[in-house]
Amino acid sequence: MTNAPASASGSDSSYLQIQNIVKDFGGYKAVNNVSLDIAKGEIFALLGSSGCGKTTLLRMLAGFETPTSGRIILNGQDLSGLPPYDRPLNMMFQSYALFPHLSVWENIAFGLKRDGLPKDQVGERVDAMLKLVQLGKFAQRKPHQLSGGQQQRVALARSLAKQPQLLLLDEPLGALDKKLREQTQIELVNIIEQVGVTCVMVTHDQEEAMTMASRVAVMSEGRFLQVGSPSDVYETPQTRFVADFIGNVNLMEGTVEVDEADHVVIGSPDCKHYVGHGITGTLGMPVTVALRPEKIHVSRNKPADDFNTAQGTIEEMSYFGSFTVYRIKLPSGQMLKVSMANTVRQRDDELTWGDSVWAHWSRSAHVVLTQ
Ligand code: ATP
């Protein structure tokens, strides 16, 4: 999140500049003063639940909506006032919008022919695109003769054929089922990276954003709550909302009992948290401790450390093959979710329903949230 001034040329690190963009729909700010620089070649994801404003922001980049205020600068060029078809970008929609009566080859060629590109260049470009998305042998098929994932790749080839400076993807894999989605995510990233095109995608699926993007912006109510790499937002969420929105998390309420420069102790109903770094806070201040399920270890034996440990009873267990999720009821009634990798086929001390257990986690496992 930066507020860098517009540069005349647009450097590689601020290839796309979104500056103080507001979109007001009759008094409701769907996008509320967001600023962001996106680097050349980056795959950037706008992530948020329904109604957070991500599509409106993408549509402003495409030129389908006009910002109420703010500027969008691409490669040094202010896009204000440019209609969608004059912008050096392409938007790929969830529905693909392939022409059903045209072959794959003709679908990809369509925009190039309309732009009046010479015939031999159209042929070269379409063949290169078909090779890129590995659909050369399907060139003469109609869209309905392809699988959903293949249609998706044709749509991508068509979007890239005009060599846009910016590719916009609106829920690109929304029409695919879960398994195909996962395969296609990797294929899409490989293709986008080969071409080197800068890409902004919108998704409400956090796994998709984490898998595909180099950075993500978590949006809520028209604002960016946090911008960072997938591991930044997962491991160091800055707010309860982000911690809860990205992945699974245990949120435990508490107050600051020891506040030193190199550590803090947070007292909460079921345990005392020792956190191995300082926080910006004061003694007695209410805070939330965020703890990811995979960072907790469970055993029948009481750990030596009095901190970062809680006793409880296993109420639920779900086996997922490579890992098992336990829900442990703590004395306060709070459920602690723990996910443990199944690294051996059978454990000697197999845990099961109703077992009284100790949960334990390290001094760097949790994050203290003050907002
Ligand atoms: P979804 O994932 O459901 O598409 P989103 O995060 O993309 O959600 P937007 O479509 O950007 O959300 O909408 C943001 C807010 O702006 C919503 O409350 C929506 O109702 C409102 N909105 C969007 N377009 C218009 C419009 N043309 N007129 C009035 N309000 C609008």
GROMACS .gro file of C-alpha atoms in nm, residues 135-263:
model
  129
  135LEU     CA    1  -0.419  -2.666  -2.743
  136GLY     CA    2  -0.266  -2.686  -3.091
  137LYS     CA    3  -0.440  -3.011  -3.176
  138PHE     CA    4  -0.780  -2.868  -3.080
  139ALA     CA    5  -0.752  -2.563  -3.310
  140GLN     CA    6  -1.047  -2.665  -3.528
  141ARG     CA    7  -1.281  -2.769  -3.249
  142LYS     CA    8  -1.576  -2.560  -3.134
  143PRO     CA    9  -1.585  -2.450  -2.768
  144HIS     CA   10  -1.858  -2.704  -2.675
  145GLN     CA   11  -1.622  -2.985  -2.786
  146LEU     CA   12  -1.374  -2.889  -2.513
  147SER     CA   13  -1.365  -2.949  -2.137
  148GLY     CA   14  -1.422  -2.657  -1.900
  149GLY     CA   15  -1.050  -2.630  -1.827
  150GLN     CA   16  -0.964  -2.630  -2.199
  151GLN     CA   17  -1.224  -2.360  -2.270
  152GLN     CA   18  -1.069  -2.160  -1.993
  153ARG     CA   19  -0.729  -2.188  -2.162
  154VAL     CA   20  -0.876  -2.076  -2.495
  155ALA     CA   21  -1.019  -1.770  -2.320
  156LEU     CA   22  -0.676  -1.700  -2.172
  157ALA     CA   23  -0.509  -1.742  -2.513
  158ARG     CA   24  -0.759  -1.499  -2.663
  159SER     CA   25  -0.695  -1.247  -2.383
  160LEU     CA   26  -0.319  -1.270  -2.433
  161ALA     CA   27  -0.322  -1.268  -2.814
  162LYS     CA   28  -0.327  -0.890  -2.834
  163GLN     CA   29  -0.023  -0.876  -2.606
  164PRO     CA   30  -0.186  -0.653  -2.343
  165GLN     CA   31   0.024  -0.462  -2.090
  166LEU     CA   32  -0.218  -0.566  -1.819
  167LEU     CA   33  -0.435  -0.875  -1.787
  168LEU     CA   34  -0.743  -0.854  -1.564
  169LEU     CA   35  -0.900  -1.179  -1.444
  170ASP     CA   36  -1.245  -1.179  -1.286
  171GLU     CA   37  -1.289  -1.500  -1.080
  172PRO     CA   38  -1.101  -1.681  -1.359
  173LEU     CA   39  -1.168  -2.032  -1.235
  174GLY     CA   40  -1.514  -1.979  -1.090
  175ALA     CA   41  -1.683  -2.206  -1.344
  176LEU     CA   42  -1.460  -2.507  -1.277
  177ASP     CA   43  -1.506  -2.779  -1.017
  178LYS     CA   44  -1.261  -2.803  -0.727
  179LYS     CA   45  -1.017  -3.058  -0.869
  180LEU     CA   46  -0.996  -2.896  -1.212
  181ARG     CA   47  -0.960  -2.556  -1.047
  182GLU     CA   48  -0.651  -2.669  -0.859
  183GLN     CA   49  -0.485  -2.807  -1.173
  184THR     CA   50  -0.579  -2.505  -1.379
  185GLN     CA   51  -0.448  -2.258  -1.118
  186ILE     CA   52  -0.095  -2.388  -1.171
  187GLU     CA   53  -0.133  -2.399  -1.551
  188LEU     CA   54  -0.259  -2.041  -1.556
  189VAL     CA   55   0.030  -1.914  -1.345
  190ASN     CA   56   0.282  -2.095  -1.566
  191ILE     CA   57   0.134  -1.942  -1.881
  192ILE     CA   58   0.109  -1.591  -1.732
  193GLU     CA   59   0.468  -1.611  -1.609
  194GLN     CA   60   0.596  -1.735  -1.946
  195VAL     CA   61   0.440  -1.435  -2.117
  196GLY     CA   62   0.549  -1.202  -1.835
  197VAL     CA   63   0.226  -1.003  -1.845
  198THR     CA   64   0.126  -0.806  -1.535
  199CYS     CA   65  -0.194  -0.947  -1.394
  200VAL     CA   66  -0.461  -0.837  -1.148
  201MET     CA   67  -0.716  -1.097  -1.050
  202VAL     CA   68  -1.028  -1.088  -0.838
  203THR     CA   69  -1.130  -1.384  -0.626
  204HIS     CA   70  -1.326  -1.463  -0.313
  205ASP     CA   71  -1.135  -1.792  -0.282
  206GLN     CA   72  -0.840  -1.742  -0.051
  207GLU     CA   73  -0.669  -2.066  -0.150
  208GLU     CA   74  -0.680  -1.959  -0.512
  209ALA     CA   75  -0.533  -1.619  -0.428
  210MET     CA   76  -0.260  -1.777  -0.215
  211THR     CA   77  -0.168  -2.033  -0.483
  212MET     CA   78  -0.163  -1.799  -0.779
  213ALA     CA   79  -0.061  -1.453  -0.661
  214SER     CA   80   0.276  -1.307  -0.567
  215ARG     CA   81   0.089  -1.056  -0.348
  216VAL     CA   82  -0.267  -1.020  -0.230
  217ALA     CA   83  -0.480  -0.735  -0.098
  218VAL     CA   84  -0.742  -0.840   0.155
  219MET     CA   85  -1.041  -0.609   0.105
  220SER     CA   86  -1.335  -0.529   0.330
  221GLU     CA   87  -1.594  -0.255   0.292
  222GLY     CA   88  -1.414  -0.087   0.007
  223ARG     CA   89  -1.075  -0.067   0.178
  224PHE     CA   90  -0.751  -0.263   0.179
  225LEU     CA   91  -0.705  -0.418   0.523
  226GLN     CA   92  -0.367  -0.569   0.440
  227VAL     CA   93  -0.143  -0.603   0.136
  228GLY     CA   94   0.141  -0.852   0.127
  229SER     CA   95   0.276  -1.182   0.005
  230PRO     CA   96   0.057  -1.487   0.076
  231SER     CA   97   0.291  -1.594   0.358
  232ASP     CA   98   0.290  -1.240   0.508
  233VAL     CA   99  -0.086  -1.224   0.536
  234TYR     CA  100  -0.108  -1.583   0.661
  235GLU     CA  101   0.175  -1.572   0.916
  236THR     CA  102   0.153  -1.206   1.019
  237PRO     CA  103  -0.207  -1.092   0.993
  238GLN     CA  104  -0.248  -0.739   1.125
  239THR     CA  105  -0.614  -0.755   1.222
  240ARG     CA  106  -0.864  -1.007   1.357
  241PHE     CA  107  -1.053  -0.984   1.027
  242VAL     CA  108  -0.751  -1.084   0.817
  243ALA     CA  109  -0.646  -1.360   1.061
  244ASP     CA  110  -0.994  -1.504   1.047
  245PHE     CA  111  -1.049  -1.457   0.673
  246ILE     CA  112  -0.726  -1.624   0.562
  247GLY     CA  113  -0.711  -1.990   0.659
  248ASN     CA  114  -0.813  -2.143   0.991
  249VAL     CA  115  -0.728  -1.973   1.316
  250ASN     CA  116  -0.797  -1.991   1.690
  251LEU     CA  117  -0.870  -1.646   1.829
  252MET     CA  118  -0.826  -1.618   2.207
  253GLU     CA  119  -0.919  -1.305   2.397
  254GLY     CA  120  -0.687  -1.186   2.676
  255THR     CA  121  -0.516  -0.892   2.846
  256VAL     CA  122  -0.153  -0.781   2.856
  257GLU     CA  123  -0.001  -0.890   3.192
  258VAL     CA  124   0.370  -0.839   3.121
  259ASP     CA  125   0.485  -0.583   2.868
  260GLU     CA  126   0.861  -0.593   2.802
  261ALA     CA  127   1.055  -0.485   2.497
  262ASP     CA  128   1.148  -0.843   2.402
  263HIS     CA  129   0.842  -1.033   2.523
   0.00000   0.00000   0.00000
